[in-house]
């Protein structure tokens, strides 16, 4: 199983960035997908999630600015980030989770660094 995140980089405050996570080795459509982030000295936190059925959920800090989406045909999840702020600076990780009767299957990507700075 591999989750390959990409698209991170340096962006100015107020700018936009789209990051992607391509999955392989799993039946992507079964999995709930999420984006988490971890800033230096902080715990990893959920940014946004999208269920296998398409229902989305967002952290309060990013509501109205970030949009999560998925393309099951390409086994890829996206995070469109607009109106970026310096406090959005973090390593962003994608997560895939499939809950079954007696447990769950969960996988993490390697992370992509987003830096918001002028």
PDB file of C-alpha atoms in Angstrom:
ATOM      1  CA  UNK A   1       0.000   0.000   0.000  1.00  0.00           C
ATOM      2  CA  UNK A   2       1.295   3.439  -0.888  1.00  0.00           C
ATOM      3  CA  UNK A   3      -0.132   6.910  -0.377  1.00  0.00           C
ATOM      4  CA  UNK A   4       1.935   9.424  -2.330  1.00  0.00           C
ATOM      5  CA  UNK A   5       1.305  13.044  -1.360  1.00  0.00           C
ATOM      6  CA  UNK A   6       2.443  15.858  -3.605  1.00  0.00           C
ATOM      7  CA  UNK A   7       1.907  19.518  -4.395  1.00  0.00           C
ATOM      8  CA  UNK A   8       3.276  21.185  -1.294  1.00  0.00           C
ATOM      9  CA  UNK A   9       5.471  24.237  -1.470  1.00  0.00           C
ATOM     10  CA  UNK A  10       5.955  27.862  -0.527  1.00  0.00           C
ATOM     11  CA  UNK A  11       3.032  30.233  -0.987  1.00  0.00           C
ATOM     12  CA  UNK A  12       2.387  33.794   0.130  1.00  0.00           C
ATOM     13  CA  UNK A  13      -0.353  34.629   2.632  1.00  0.00           C
ATOM     14  CA  UNK A  14      -3.665  34.890   0.838  1.00  0.00           C
ATOM     15  CA  UNK A  15      -2.528  32.525  -1.879  1.00  0.00           C
ATOM     16  CA  UNK A  16      -3.797  29.133  -2.971  1.00  0.00           C
ATOM     17  CA  UNK A  17      -2.362  25.674  -3.288  1.00  0.00           C
ATOM     18  CA  UNK A  18      -3.743  22.261  -4.206  1.00  0.00           C
ATOM     19  CA  UNK A  19      -2.189  19.153  -2.772  1.00  0.00           C
ATOM     20  CA  UNK A  20      -2.872  15.608  -3.931  1.00  0.00           C
ATOM     21  CA  UNK A  21      -2.554  12.121  -2.581  1.00  0.00           C
ATOM     22  CA  UNK A  22      -2.460   9.193  -4.971  1.00  0.00           C
ATOM     23  CA  UNK A  23      -3.220   5.777  -3.501  1.00  0.00           C
ATOM     24  CA  UNK A  24      -2.148   2.384  -4.740  1.00  0.00           C
ATOM     25  CA  UNK A  25      -2.573  -1.103  -3.380  1.00  0.00           C
ATOM     26  CA  UNK A  26      -6.053  -0.500  -1.971  1.00  0.00           C
ATOM     27  CA  UNK A  27      -9.604  -0.482  -3.286  1.00  0.00           C
ATOM     28  CA  UNK A  28      -9.725   3.281  -3.040  1.00  0.00           C
ATOM     29  CA  UNK A  29     -13.498   3.696  -3.308  1.00  0.00           C
ATOM     30  CA  UNK A  30     -14.008   1.748  -0.067  1.00  0.00           C
ATOM     31  CA  UNK A  31     -11.854   4.052   1.992  1.00  0.00           C
ATOM     32  CA  UNK A  32     -12.627   7.188   3.919  1.00  0.00           C
ATOM     33  CA  UNK A  33      -9.862   9.656   3.122  1.00  0.00           C
ATOM     34  CA  UNK A  34      -8.490  12.412   5.286  1.00  0.00           C
ATOM     35  CA  UNK A  35      -5.921  15.184   5.324  1.00  0.00           C
ATOM     36  CA  UNK A  36      -4.093  15.849   8.575  1.00  0.00           C
ATOM     37  CA  UNK A  37      -1.395  18.357   9.353  1.00  0.00           C
ATOM     38  CA  UNK A  38       1.352  18.730  11.891  1.00  0.00           C
ATOM     39  CA  UNK A  39       3.177  21.943  12.614  1.00  0.00           C
ATOM     40  CA  UNK A  40       6.470  21.971  14.555  1.00  0.00           C
ATOM     41  CA  UNK A  41       5.802  21.421  18.243  1.00  0.00           C
ATOM     42  CA  UNK A  42       2.154  20.570  17.660  1.00  0.00           C
ATOM     43  CA  UNK A  43       0.185  17.376  17.536  1.00  0.00           C
ATOM     44  CA  UNK A  44      -1.134  16.019  14.286  1.00  0.00           C
ATOM     45  CA  UNK A  45      -4.646  17.322  13.677  1.00  0.00           C
ATOM     46  CA  UNK A  46      -7.444  16.529  11.274  1.00  0.00           C
ATOM     47  CA  UNK A  47      -7.904  19.159   8.577  1.00  0.00           C
ATOM     48  CA  UNK A  48     -10.581  17.610   6.377  1.00  0.00           C
ATOM     49  CA  UNK A  49     -12.073  14.254   5.553  1.00  0.00           C
ATOM     50  CA  UNK A  50     -14.229  12.773   2.836  1.00  0.00           C
ATOM     51  CA  UNK A  51     -16.103   9.545   3.332  1.00  0.00           C
ATOM     52  CA  UNK A  52     -16.353   6.787   0.775  1.00  0.00           C
ATOM     53  CA  UNK A  53     -19.845   8.074   0.026  1.00  0.00           C
ATOM     54  CA  UNK A  54     -18.635  11.630  -0.422  1.00  0.00           C
ATOM     55  CA  UNK A  55     -19.663  13.289   2.844  1.00  0.00           C
ATOM     56  CA  UNK A  56     -17.088  15.875   3.877  1.00  0.00           C
ATOM     57  CA  UNK A  57     -15.986  17.242   7.214  1.00  0.00           C
ATOM     58  CA  UNK A  58     -13.700  20.176   8.026  1.00  0.00           C
ATOM     59  CA  UNK A  59     -11.840  21.535  10.992  1.00  0.00           C
ATOM     60  CA  UNK A  60     -13.233  24.893  12.112  1.00  0.00           C
ATOM     61  CA  UNK A  61      -9.947  26.613  11.317  1.00  0.00           C
ATOM     62  CA  UNK A  62     -10.219  25.799   7.606  1.00  0.00           C
ATOM     63  CA  UNK A  63     -13.964  25.911   6.949  1.00  0.00           C
ATOM     64  CA  UNK A  64     -14.759  28.124   3.997  1.00  0.00           C
ATOM     65  CA  UNK A  65     -11.142  28.157   2.819  1.00  0.00           C
ATOM     66  CA  UNK A  66     -10.255  24.518   2.124  1.00  0.00           C
ATOM     67  CA  UNK A  67     -12.084  21.983  -0.022  1.00  0.00           C
ATOM     68  CA  UNK A  68     -11.467  18.251  -0.009  1.00  0.00           C
ATOM     69  CA  UNK A  69     -12.449  16.131  -2.992  1.00  0.00           C
ATOM     70  CA  UNK A  70     -11.764  12.697  -4.400  1.00  0.00           C
ATOM     71  CA  UNK A  71     -11.498  11.048  -7.781  1.00  0.00           C
ATOM     72  CA  UNK A  72     -12.156   7.345  -7.344  1.00  0.00           C
ATOM     73  CA  UNK A  73     -11.244   6.586 -10.955  1.00  0.00           C
ATOM     74  CA  UNK A  74      -7.754   7.966 -10.289  1.00  0.00           C
ATOM     75  CA  UNK A  75      -7.541   6.760  -6.669  1.00  0.00           C
ATOM     76  CA  UNK A  76      -6.632  10.291  -5.658  1.00  0.00           C
ATOM     77  CA  UNK A  77      -7.768  12.712  -2.977  1.00  0.00           C
ATOM     78  CA  UNK A  78      -7.223  16.440  -3.252  1.00  0.00           C
ATOM     79  CA  UNK A  79      -7.121  19.373  -0.870  1.00  0.00           C
ATOM     80  CA  UNK A  80      -7.699  22.784  -2.410  1.00  0.00           C
ATOM     81  CA  UNK A  81      -6.427  25.431  -0.026  1.00  0.00           C
ATOM     82  CA  UNK A  82      -7.412  29.071  -0.551  1.00  0.00           C
ATOM     83  CA  UNK A  83      -6.811  32.233   1.480  1.00  0.00           C
ATOM     84  CA  UNK A  84      -3.826  30.587   3.095  1.00  0.00           C
ATOM     85  CA  UNK A  85      -2.506  31.941   6.373  1.00  0.00           C
ATOM     86  CA  UNK A  86       0.901  31.590   8.030  1.00  0.00           C
ATOM     87  CA  UNK A  87      -0.710  29.362  10.652  1.00  0.00           C
ATOM     88  CA  UNK A  88      -1.552  26.855   7.902  1.00  0.00           C
ATOM     89  CA  UNK A  89       2.159  26.093   7.635  1.00  0.00           C
ATOM     90  CA  UNK A  90       2.644  22.406   8.393  1.00  0.00           C
ATOM     91  CA  UNK A  91       3.426  19.018   6.956  1.00  0.00           C
ATOM     92  CA  UNK A  92       0.209  17.694   5.458  1.00  0.00           C
ATOM     93  CA  UNK A  93      -0.432  13.957   5.585  1.00  0.00           C
ATOM     94  CA  UNK A  94      -3.107  11.933   3.846  1.00  0.00           C
ATOM     95  CA  UNK A  95      -4.808   9.065   5.567  1.00  0.00           C
ATOM     96  CA  UNK A  96      -6.889   6.198   4.230  1.00  0.00           C
ATOM     97  CA  UNK A  97      -9.216   4.293   6.524  1.00  0.00           C
ATOM     98  CA  UNK A  98     -11.630   1.430   5.929  1.00  0.00           C
ATOM     99  CA  UNK A  99     -13.753   0.381   8.856  1.00  0.00           C
ATOM    100  CA  UNK A 100     -14.815  -3.270   8.817  1.00  0.00           C
ATOM    101  CA  UNK A 101     -16.827  -5.378  11.241  1.00  0.00           C
ATOM    102  CA  UNK A 102     -13.946  -6.347  13.523  1.00  0.00           C
ATOM    103  CA  UNK A 103     -11.577  -3.450  13.111  1.00  0.00           C
ATOM    104  CA  UNK A 104     -10.171  -1.163  10.485  1.00  0.00           C
ATOM    105  CA  UNK A 105      -7.488  -0.847   7.869  1.00  0.00           C
ATOM    106  CA  UNK A 106      -5.603   2.455   8.061  1.00  0.00           C
ATOM    107  CA  UNK A 107      -2.645   3.821   6.128  1.00  0.00           C
ATOM    108  CA  UNK A 108      -0.632   7.067   6.122  1.00  0.00           C
ATOM    109  CA  UNK A 109       1.189   8.893   3.389  1.00  0.00           C
ATOM    110  CA  UNK A 110       4.659  10.393   3.794  1.00  0.00           C
ATOM    111  CA  UNK A 111       3.532  14.032   4.031  1.00  0.00           C
ATOM    112  CA  UNK A 112       4.041  17.130   1.957  1.00  0.00           C
ATOM    113  CA  UNK A 113       5.291  20.426   3.395  1.00  0.00           C
ATOM    114  CA  UNK A 114       3.185  23.558   2.963  1.00  0.00           C
ATOM    115  CA  UNK A 115       4.838  26.816   3.941  1.00  0.00           C
ATOM    116  CA  UNK A 116       2.840  30.040   4.008  1.00  0.00           C
ATOM    117  CA  UNK A 117       5.162  32.997   4.246  1.00  0.00           C
ATOM    118  CA  UNK A 118       5.921  36.305   2.593  1.00  0.00           C
TER     119      UNK A 118
END
